[in-house]
Amino acid sequence: MEERQRGQSRRNPKSRRRQRGPAAGWLVLLLVAAAAAAVSVFFLRHLKVQEEERAKTRDSSEAVVAEYFPGDDRNEAAKDSAASEEELEGKTPMTVEEALQEMTLREKVLQLFMVTPEALTGVDEVYAAGAKTEESIREYPVGGIVYFKQNLRSPDQVKDMLTRTQKYFRDNTGIEAFLAVDEEGGQVSRISGREEFGIASFPDMSEIGASGEPQKAYEVGDKIGTYLADLGFNMDFAPVADVLTNPENTVVARRSFGTDGAVTAAFSNEVVKGLQAHGISAVLKHFPGHGGTTADSHDGYAATERTLEELMAEDFVPFLEGGRAGARFIMSGHIAAPAVTGDNTPASMSPKMITEILRGTLGYDGIIITDALNMGAVTSSYSSADAAVRALQAGNDMLLMPENFQEAYQGVLTAVENGTLSEERINQSVERILKVKFH
């Protein structure tokens, strides 16, 4: 009995081990399965978090795209532009006369204005052309837009912005805009000399003039014209045609080609040829000549004391010869010439200086555009509306950068409606503008 019990006692542990064996196995399997499930849950949650983060990034990106580049990618503007050009193929181009007949008074008046993208859109800083730009162009299809350094960040950005902007104009009115920049080379440059554009800076134009080689001026115009055309511009506020007749002048001392009218004309004409060979309309500036002043019209009143005979002998020569050479624009400066006009009226506001002398005596029949109307020489004496109307009465065709675009635009409309300006006068300027645009 005792022996059996001991035997049973020895067998019981084995029996218990055999009984515990299957249970332990199931427990291990359950633990492994639970761990696998936990890992799966963690992995799935991790994937979900990643997807949510990607979705947030995607949504954020789409929000930016919607603000600046609605409904397409950055290549779509170029595709749309090409498509628009294909649609125009085979169609008879609209003539200047046909365009004038179809335009409303409002559309004609808007053609007279060249403004910054900020003035057009009401946005503080513009460096893309999206929904707001398109909406603004639809509402105010102005004659042109001028861009400055803050608008120009990289070659791809500029190309995209200008391609889109031009497409909006074509789609809205069928008439392209002047897309302009101040790129003289040397002291005044918005693009060259900037690392992000990879374009070397140019010497000052005074240095080019001192070389005695007009070919160097052509090379400047040719190079500038090449990259401006590639970026999408079609107009450059260059060259400076001012003759440095006052040794104390610092405004254009580095920007002028020299102190002799004929020499300055030879050099500035070469820049015109270089630019316009690439489809970039050149602007001779600043009639009647900023080289005889001491003050800067950006800040306030500026005048030349030279007589008409002296101006004809030197200062006017580059504008006379430039017009003959085919310069599409001349800029009228806010420079008084009291010895000629008998008062302190800026040339840009003077019928005698613009209509009688520049149009009549010098025979220029291209587009005359004012210097910026937000300069101190204008704003110190005229409201935006008054300055715009007076500039047109003087004989200018385009109004550059009024201090208040809306006020200036309404002022011109009102002047036509009340008879201060005739619609025929407006038509004359629009015709000159369209001739260049349809060229």
CSV table of C-alpha atoms in Angstrom, one decimal, residues 49-428:
chain,number,residue,atom,x,y,z
A,49,VAL,CA,-1.2,59.0,-38.8
A,50,GLN,CA,1.2,59.2,-41.8
A,51,GLU,CA,-1.7,59.3,-44.2
A,52,GLU,CA,-3.3,62.1,-42.1
A,53,GLU,CA,-0.1,64.1,-42.1
A,54,ARG,CA,0.3,63.6,-45.9
A,55,ALA,CA,-3.3,64.7,-46.3
A,56,LYS,CA,-2.8,67.8,-44.2
A,57,THR,CA,0.3,68.6,-46.3
A,58,ARG,CA,-1.6,68.0,-49.5
A,59,ASP,CA,-4.5,70.1,-48.3
A,60,SER,CA,-2.1,72.9,-47.3
A,61,SER,CA,-0.4,72.7,-50.6
A,62,GLU,CA,-3.7,72.8,-52.5
A,63,ALA,CA,-4.7,75.8,-50.5
A,64,VAL,CA,-1.6,77.7,-51.6
A,65,VAL,CA,-2.1,76.5,-55.2
A,66,ALA,CA,-5.7,77.6,-55.1
A,67,GLU,CA,-4.6,81.0,-53.9
A,68,TYR,CA,-2.0,81.6,-56.5
A,69,PHE,CA,-2.3,79.0,-59.2
A,70,PRO,CA,-5.9,77.9,-59.3
A,71,GLY,CA,-7.0,74.6,-61.0
A,72,ASP,CA,-3.7,73.5,-62.5
A,73,ASP,CA,-0.1,72.9,-62.1
A,74,ARG,CA,2.8,75.2,-62.8
A,75,ASN,CA,3.2,73.9,-66.3
A,76,GLU,CA,-0.4,74.5,-67.3
A,77,ALA,CA,-0.1,78.2,-68.0
A,78,ALA,CA,2.5,77.5,-70.7
A,79,LYS,CA,0.2,74.7,-72.1
A,80,ASP,CA,-2.8,77.1,-72.1
A,81,SER,CA,-0.7,79.8,-73.8
A,82,ALA,CA,0.3,77.4,-76.5
A,83,ALA,CA,-3.3,76.3,-76.9
A,84,SER,CA,-4.4,79.9,-77.2
A,85,GLU,CA,-1.8,80.6,-79.9
A,86,GLU,CA,-3.0,77.4,-81.7
A,87,GLU,CA,-6.6,78.6,-81.6
A,88,LEU,CA,-5.5,81.9,-83.2
A,89,GLU,CA,-3.7,80.2,-86.1
A,90,GLY,CA,-5.7,80.4,-89.2
A,91,LYS,CA,-7.8,83.3,-87.9
A,92,THR,CA,-7.6,86.7,-89.5
A,93,PRO,CA,-5.8,89.0,-87.0
A,94,MET,CA,-7.9,91.9,-85.8
A,95,THR,CA,-6.8,95.3,-87.2
A,96,VAL,CA,-6.3,98.4,-85.2
A,97,GLU,CA,-9.4,100.0,-86.7
A,98,GLU,CA,-11.5,96.9,-85.9
A,99,ALA,CA,-10.3,96.8,-82.4
A,100,LEU,CA,-11.0,100.5,-81.8
A,101,GLN,CA,-14.6,100.1,-83.1
A,102,GLU,CA,-15.3,97.1,-80.8
A,103,MET,CA,-13.8,98.7,-77.7
A,104,THR,CA,-16.0,100.5,-75.2
A,105,LEU,CA,-14.9,103.9,-73.8
A,106,ARG,CA,-14.0,102.2,-70.5
A,107,GLU,CA,-11.8,99.7,-72.3
A,108,LYS,CA,-10.1,102.5,-74.3
A,109,VAL,CA,-9.4,104.5,-71.2
A,110,LEU,CA,-7.9,101.5,-69.4
A,111,GLN,CA,-5.5,101.0,-72.3
A,112,LEU,CA,-3.9,104.3,-71.3
A,113,PHE,CA,-2.7,103.0,-67.9
A,114,MET,CA,0.4,101.1,-66.9
A,115,VAL,CA,0.4,100.2,-63.3
A,116,THR,CA,2.2,97.9,-60.8
A,117,PRO,CA,0.6,94.5,-60.1
A,118,GLU,CA,0.0,95.6,-56.6
A,119,ALA,CA,-2.0,98.7,-57.8
A,120,LEU,CA,-4.0,96.4,-60.1
A,121,THR,CA,-4.8,93.7,-57.5
A,122,GLY,CA,-4.7,95.6,-54.2
A,123,VAL,CA,-2.3,92.9,-52.9
A,124,ASP,CA,0.6,94.1,-50.9
A,125,GLU,CA,3.2,92.1,-52.8
A,126,VAL,CA,2.7,90.2,-56.0
A,127,TYR,CA,5.0,87.5,-57.2
A,128,ALA,CA,2.5,85.1,-58.8
A,129,ALA,CA,-0.5,85.4,-61.1
A,130,GLY,CA,-3.5,83.5,-59.8
A,131,ALA,CA,-7.2,84.0,-59.2
A,132,LYS,CA,-6.8,87.6,-57.9
A,133,THR,CA,-4.7,88.6,-60.9
A,134,GLU,CA,-7.2,87.1,-63.3
A,135,GLU,CA,-10.1,88.7,-61.6
A,136,SER,CA,-8.4,92.1,-61.5
A,137,ILE,CA,-7.5,91.9,-65.2
A,138,ARG,CA,-11.1,91.0,-66.0
A,139,GLU,CA,-12.3,94.0,-64.2
A,140,TYR,CA,-9.5,96.4,-65.2
A,141,PRO,CA,-7.8,95.3,-68.5
A,142,VAL,CA,-5.1,98.0,-68.3
A,143,GLY,CA,-2.6,98.7,-71.1
A,144,GLY,CA,0.4,97.4,-69.2
A,145,ILE,CA,2.0,96.3,-66.0
A,146,VAL,CA,5.4,97.2,-64.7
A,147,TYR,CA,7.3,94.9,-62.4
A,148,PHE,CA,10.0,95.7,-59.8
A,149,LYS,CA,12.5,93.7,-57.8
A,150,GLN,CA,10.1,92.4,-55.2
A,151,ASN,CA,8.0,90.9,-57.9
A,152,LEU,CA,10.9,89.0,-59.5
A,153,ARG,CA,12.3,86.1,-57.5
A,154,SER,CA,13.6,83.5,-59.9
A,155,PRO,CA,13.5,82.7,-63.7
A,156,ASP,CA,10.9,80.0,-63.4
A,157,GLN,CA,8.7,82.1,-61.1
A,158,VAL,CA,8.9,85.1,-63.4
A,159,LYS,CA,8.2,83.1,-66.5
A,160,ASP,CA,5.1,81.5,-64.9
A,161,MET,CA,3.8,84.8,-63.6
A,162,LEU,CA,4.1,86.6,-66.9
A,163,THR,CA,2.8,83.7,-69.0
A,164,ARG,CA,-0.3,83.5,-66.9
A,165,THR,CA,-0.8,87.2,-66.8
A,166,GLN,CA,-0.5,87.6,-70.6
A,167,LYS,CA,-3.0,84.7,-71.0
A,168,TYR,CA,-5.5,86.4,-68.8
A,169,PHE,CA,-5.3,89.5,-71.0
A,170,ARG,CA,-5.7,87.5,-74.2
A,171,ASP,CA,-8.6,85.6,-72.8
A,172,ASN,CA,-10.4,88.7,-71.6
A,173,THR,CA,-9.9,91.2,-74.4
A,174,GLY,CA,-7.9,89.5,-77.1
A,175,ILE,CA,-5.3,92.3,-76.6
A,176,GLU,CA,-2.0,91.6,-74.9
A,177,ALA,CA,-0.5,93.9,-72.3
A,178,PHE,CA,2.8,95.6,-72.2
A,179,LEU,CA,4.8,93.7,-69.5
A,180,ALA,CA,7.6,96.0,-68.6
A,181,VAL,CA,10.6,96.3,-66.3
A,182,ASP,CA,13.3,98.9,-65.5
A,183,GLU,CA,16.4,97.1,-66.7
A,184,GLU,CA,18.9,99.7,-67.9
A,185,GLY,CA,22.0,97.8,-67.0
A,186,GLY,CA,24.5,99.2,-64.6
A,187,GLN,CA,23.1,101.4,-61.8
A,188,VAL,CA,19.4,100.6,-62.4
A,189,SER,CA,18.8,96.9,-62.8
A,190,ARG,CA,16.1,94.7,-61.5
A,191,ILE,CA,17.4,91.4,-62.8
A,192,SER,CA,21.1,91.5,-63.8
A,193,GLY,CA,23.6,91.2,-61.0
A,194,ARG,CA,21.3,89.0,-58.9
A,195,GLU,CA,22.5,85.6,-57.9
A,196,GLU,CA,19.1,84.0,-58.3
A,197,PHE,CA,19.0,84.9,-62.0
A,198,GLY,CA,22.5,84.0,-62.8
A,199,ILE,CA,23.0,87.0,-65.0
A,200,ALA,CA,26.2,89.1,-64.5
A,201,SER,CA,25.8,92.8,-63.9
A,202,PHE,CA,26.7,95.4,-66.6
A,203,PRO,CA,29.0,98.3,-66.3
A,204,ASP,CA,27.4,101.7,-65.8
A,205,MET,CA,26.3,103.3,-69.0
A,206,SER,CA,28.7,106.2,-68.4
A,207,GLU,CA,31.5,103.7,-68.6
A,208,ILE,CA,30.1,102.2,-71.8
A,209,GLY,CA,29.9,105.7,-73.3
A,210,ALA,CA,33.4,106.5,-72.3
A,211,SER,CA,34.7,103.5,-74.2
A,212,GLY,CA,33.9,105.4,-77.5
A,213,GLU,CA,32.5,102.1,-78.9
A,214,PRO,CA,28.7,102.2,-79.7
A,215,GLN,CA,28.9,98.4,-80.4
A,216,LYS,CA,29.3,97.9,-76.7
A,217,ALA,CA,25.9,99.6,-76.2
A,218,TYR,CA,24.4,97.3,-78.8
A,219,GLU,CA,25.8,94.3,-76.9
A,220,VAL,CA,24.1,95.6,-73.7
A,221,GLY,CA,20.8,95.9,-75.5
A,222,ASP,CA,21.2,92.6,-77.2
A,223,LYS,CA,22.0,90.7,-73.9
A,224,ILE,CA,19.2,92.4,-72.0
A,225,GLY,CA,16.7,91.9,-74.8
A,226,THR,CA,17.6,88.2,-74.9
A,227,TYR,CA,16.9,87.4,-71.2
A,228,LEU,CA,13.9,89.7,-70.9
A,229,ALA,CA,12.2,88.1,-73.9
A,230,ASP,CA,13.0,84.6,-72.5
A,231,LEU,CA,11.4,85.6,-69.2
A,232,GLY,CA,8.2,86.9,-70.9
A,233,PHE,CA,8.7,90.7,-70.9
A,234,ASN,CA,8.0,92.8,-74.0
A,235,MET,CA,9.0,96.3,-72.9
A,236,ASP,CA,12.0,97.8,-71.1
A,237,PHE,CA,12.3,101.3,-69.6
A,238,ALA,CA,15.6,101.8,-71.2
A,239,PRO,CA,17.8,103.4,-72.5
A,240,VAL,CA,18.6,106.6,-70.7
A,241,ALA,CA,18.8,109.2,-73.5
A,242,ASP,CA,19.7,112.1,-71.1
A,243,VAL,CA,22.7,114.2,-72.1
A,244,LEU,CA,24.8,115.1,-69.0
A,245,THR,CA,24.9,118.8,-69.6
A,246,ASN,CA,25.1,119.8,-65.9
A,247,PRO,CA,28.3,118.6,-64.2
A,248,GLU,CA,26.6,118.8,-60.8
A,249,ASN,CA,23.9,116.4,-61.8
A,250,THR,CA,23.9,113.1,-59.8
A,251,VAL,CA,20.5,111.7,-60.9
A,252,VAL,CA,21.7,110.3,-64.2
A,253,ALA,CA,25.5,110.8,-64.0
A,254,ARG,CA,26.2,107.1,-64.0
A,255,ARG,CA,23.2,106.3,-66.2
A,256,SER,CA,23.9,108.7,-69.1
A,257,PHE,CA,26.2,107.8,-72.0
A,258,GLY,CA,27.9,111.2,-72.0
A,259,THR,CA,27.9,115.0,-72.3
A,260,ASP,CA,27.5,115.3,-76.0
A,261,GLY,CA,24.1,115.0,-77.7
A,262,ALA,CA,25.3,113.2,-80.9
A,263,VAL,CA,27.4,110.8,-79.0
A,264,THR,CA,24.7,110.0,-76.5
A,265,ALA,CA,22.3,109.4,-79.4
A,266,ALA,CA,24.7,107.0,-81.1
A,267,PHE,CA,25.0,104.9,-78.0
A,268,SER,CA,21.3,105.0,-76.9
A,269,ASN,CA,20.2,104.1,-80.5
A,270,GLU,CA,22.4,101.0,-80.3
A,271,VAL,CA,20.6,99.9,-77.1
A,272,VAL,CA,17.3,100.4,-78.8
A,273,LYS,CA,18.4,98.2,-81.7
A,274,GLY,CA,19.6,95.5,-79.4
A,275,LEU,CA,16.4,95.4,-77.4
A,276,GLN,CA,14.0,95.7,-80.2
A,277,ALA,CA,15.7,92.9,-82.2
A,278,HIS,CA,14.3,90.6,-79.5
A,279,GLY,CA,10.8,92.1,-79.5
A,280,ILE,CA,11.4,94.2,-76.5
A,281,SER,CA,10.0,97.7,-77.0
A,282,ALA,CA,12.6,100.3,-75.9
A,283,VAL,CA,11.7,103.5,-74.0
A,284,LEU,CA,14.0,106.6,-74.5
A,285,LYS,CA,14.0,108.6,-71.2
A,286,HIS,CA,13.5,111.3,-69.8
A,287,PHE,CA,12.4,114.0,-72.2
A,288,PRO,CA,13.3,116.9,-72.3
A,289,GLY,CA,16.4,115.6,-70.5
A,290,HIS,CA,17.3,115.0,-66.9
A,291,GLY,CA,21.0,115.6,-67.5
A,292,GLY,CA,20.6,119.4,-67.1
A,293,THR,CA,19.0,119.3,-63.7
A,294,THR,CA,20.4,119.2,-60.2
A,295,ALA,CA,17.2,118.1,-58.3
A,296,ASP,CA,15.6,114.6,-58.6
A,297,SER,CA,12.0,114.6,-59.8
A,298,HIS,CA,11.4,111.5,-57.6
A,299,ASP,CA,11.6,113.8,-54.6
A,300,GLY,CA,10.0,117.0,-55.9
A,301,TYR,CA,10.3,119.9,-58.3
A,302,ALA,CA,13.1,119.6,-60.8
A,303,ALA,CA,14.0,122.0,-63.6
A,304,THR,CA,16.4,122.7,-66.4
A,305,GLU,CA,17.3,126.3,-67.0
A,306,ARG,CA,18.4,125.7,-70.6
A,307,THR,CA,16.9,127.6,-73.4
A,308,LEU,CA,15.1,126.0,-76.4
A,309,GLU,CA,18.1,126.6,-78.6
A,310,GLU,CA,20.4,124.9,-76.1
A,311,LEU,CA,18.0,122.0,-75.7
A,312,MET,CA,17.7,121.6,-79.5
A,313,ALA,CA,21.5,121.6,-79.8
A,314,GLU,CA,22.2,118.9,-77.2
A,315,ASP,CA,19.4,117.5,-75.0
A,316,PHE,CA,16.9,116.9,-77.7
A,317,VAL,CA,19.2,115.2,-80.1
A,318,PRO,CA,19.0,111.6,-78.7
A,319,PHE,CA,15.2,111.8,-78.7
A,320,LEU,CA,15.1,113.2,-82.2
A,321,GLU,CA,17.5,110.5,-83.5
A,322,GLY,CA,16.0,107.8,-81.4
A,323,GLY,CA,12.5,108.4,-82.8
A,324,ARG,CA,14.0,108.3,-86.3
A,325,ALA,CA,15.7,105.0,-85.4
A,326,GLY,CA,12.4,103.4,-84.5
A,327,ALA,CA,12.2,103.7,-80.7
A,328,ARG,CA,8.6,102.7,-79.9
A,329,PHE,CA,8.3,104.8,-76.7
A,330,ILE,CA,9.6,108.1,-75.3
A,331,MET,CA,9.1,108.8,-71.6
A,332,SER,CA,8.2,112.4,-70.7
A,333,GLY,CA,9.9,113.6,-67.5
A,334,HIS,CA,8.5,115.7,-64.7
A,335,ILE,CA,11.1,118.3,-65.5
A,336,ALA,CA,10.1,121.9,-65.8
A,337,ALA,CA,11.8,124.1,-68.5
A,338,PRO,CA,10.8,127.6,-67.6
A,339,ALA,CA,13.0,129.2,-70.2
A,340,VAL,CA,10.9,127.4,-72.8
A,341,THR,CA,7.4,127.3,-71.4
A,342,GLY,CA,7.5,130.5,-69.3
A,343,ASP,CA,6.3,128.7,-66.1
A,344,ASN,CA,7.2,125.8,-63.8
A,345,THR,CA,4.8,123.2,-65.3
A,346,PRO,CA,6.6,119.8,-65.6
A,347,ALA,CA,7.2,118.8,-69.2
A,348,SER,CA,4.9,115.8,-68.7
A,349,MET,CA,2.0,118.2,-68.1
A,350,SER,CA,3.0,120.8,-70.7
A,351,PRO,CA,1.2,120.9,-74.1
A,352,LYS,CA,4.0,123.1,-75.4
A,353,MET,CA,6.7,120.5,-74.5
A,354,ILE,CA,4.8,117.4,-75.5
A,355,THR,CA,2.5,118.3,-78.4
A,356,GLU,CA,4.2,121.3,-79.8
A,357,ILE,CA,7.9,120.3,-79.4
A,358,LEU,CA,8.1,116.5,-79.1
A,359,ARG,CA,5.3,115.8,-81.5
A,360,GLY,CA,5.6,118.8,-83.7
A,361,THR,CA,9.2,120.1,-83.9
A,362,LEU,CA,10.8,116.7,-83.3
A,363,GLY,CA,8.2,114.8,-85.3
A,364,TYR,CA,7.8,111.9,-82.9
A,365,ASP,CA,4.7,109.8,-83.6
A,366,GLY,CA,5.4,106.8,-81.3
A,367,ILE,CA,3.9,106.2,-77.8
A,368,ILE,CA,4.7,108.9,-75.3
A,369,ILE,CA,4.4,107.6,-71.7
A,370,THR,CA,4.8,109.7,-68.6
A,371,ASP,CA,7.4,109.0,-66.0
A,372,ALA,CA,5.8,107.6,-62.8
A,373,LEU,CA,3.0,109.8,-61.7
A,374,ASN,CA,3.5,108.9,-58.0
A,375,MET,CA,6.7,111.0,-58.0
A,376,GLY,CA,7.1,114.0,-55.7
A,377,ALA,CA,7.3,116.4,-58.6
A,378,VAL,CA,3.7,115.4,-59.5
A,379,THR,CA,2.1,114.5,-56.2
A,380,SER,CA,3.2,117.7,-54.5
A,381,SER,CA,1.0,119.8,-56.9
A,382,TYR,CA,-1.6,117.5,-58.5
A,383,SER,CA,-4.2,115.0,-57.4
A,384,SER,CA,-4.1,111.6,-59.2
A,385,ALA,CA,-7.2,112.5,-61.3
A,386,ASP,CA,-5.9,116.0,-62.2
A,387,ALA,CA,-2.4,114.7,-63.1
A,388,ALA,CA,-3.9,112.0,-65.4
A,389,VAL,CA,-6.1,114.4,-67.2
A,390,ARG,CA,-3.5,117.1,-67.6
A,391,ALA,CA,-0.9,114.6,-68.9
A,392,LEU,CA,-3.4,113.5,-71.6
A,393,GLN,CA,-4.2,117.1,-72.4
A,394,ALA,CA,-0.5,117.7,-72.8
A,395,GLY,CA,-0.2,114.9,-75.4
A,396,ASN,CA,0.9,111.8,-73.5
A,397,ASP,CA,-0.5,108.5,-74.6
A,398,MET,CA,0.1,106.4,-71.5
A,399,LEU,CA,0.0,107.1,-67.8
A,400,LEU,CA,2.6,105.4,-65.7
A,401,MET,CA,1.9,104.5,-62.0
A,402,PRO,CA,-0.5,107.1,-60.8
A,403,GLU,CA,-0.4,107.6,-57.0
A,404,ASN,CA,-4.0,106.3,-56.9
A,405,PHE,CA,-4.9,104.2,-59.9
A,406,GLN,CA,-8.7,104.1,-59.2
A,407,GLU,CA,-8.9,107.9,-58.8
A,408,ALA,CA,-6.9,108.6,-61.9
A,409,TYR,CA,-8.9,106.1,-64.0
A,410,GLN,CA,-12.2,107.6,-62.8
A,411,GLY,CA,-10.9,111.1,-63.3
A,412,VAL,CA,-10.2,110.4,-67.0
A,413,LEU,CA,-13.6,108.8,-67.5
A,414,THR,CA,-15.3,111.8,-66.0
A,415,ALA,CA,-13.2,114.2,-68.1
A,416,VAL,CA,-14.4,112.4,-71.3
A,417,GLU,CA,-18.0,112.3,-70.1
A,418,ASN,CA,-18.0,116.1,-69.2
A,419,GLY,CA,-16.1,117.1,-72.4
A,420,THR,CA,-12.8,118.1,-70.8
A,421,LEU,CA,-11.3,115.4,-72.9
A,422,SER,CA,-12.8,114.2,-76.2
A,423,GLU,CA,-13.2,110.5,-77.1
A,424,GLU,CA,-11.3,111.3,-80.3
A,425,ARG,CA,-8.3,112.4,-78.2
A,426,ILE,CA,-8.5,109.1,-76.3
A,427,ASN,CA,-8.8,107.2,-79.7
A,428,GLN,CA,-5.6,108.9,-80.9
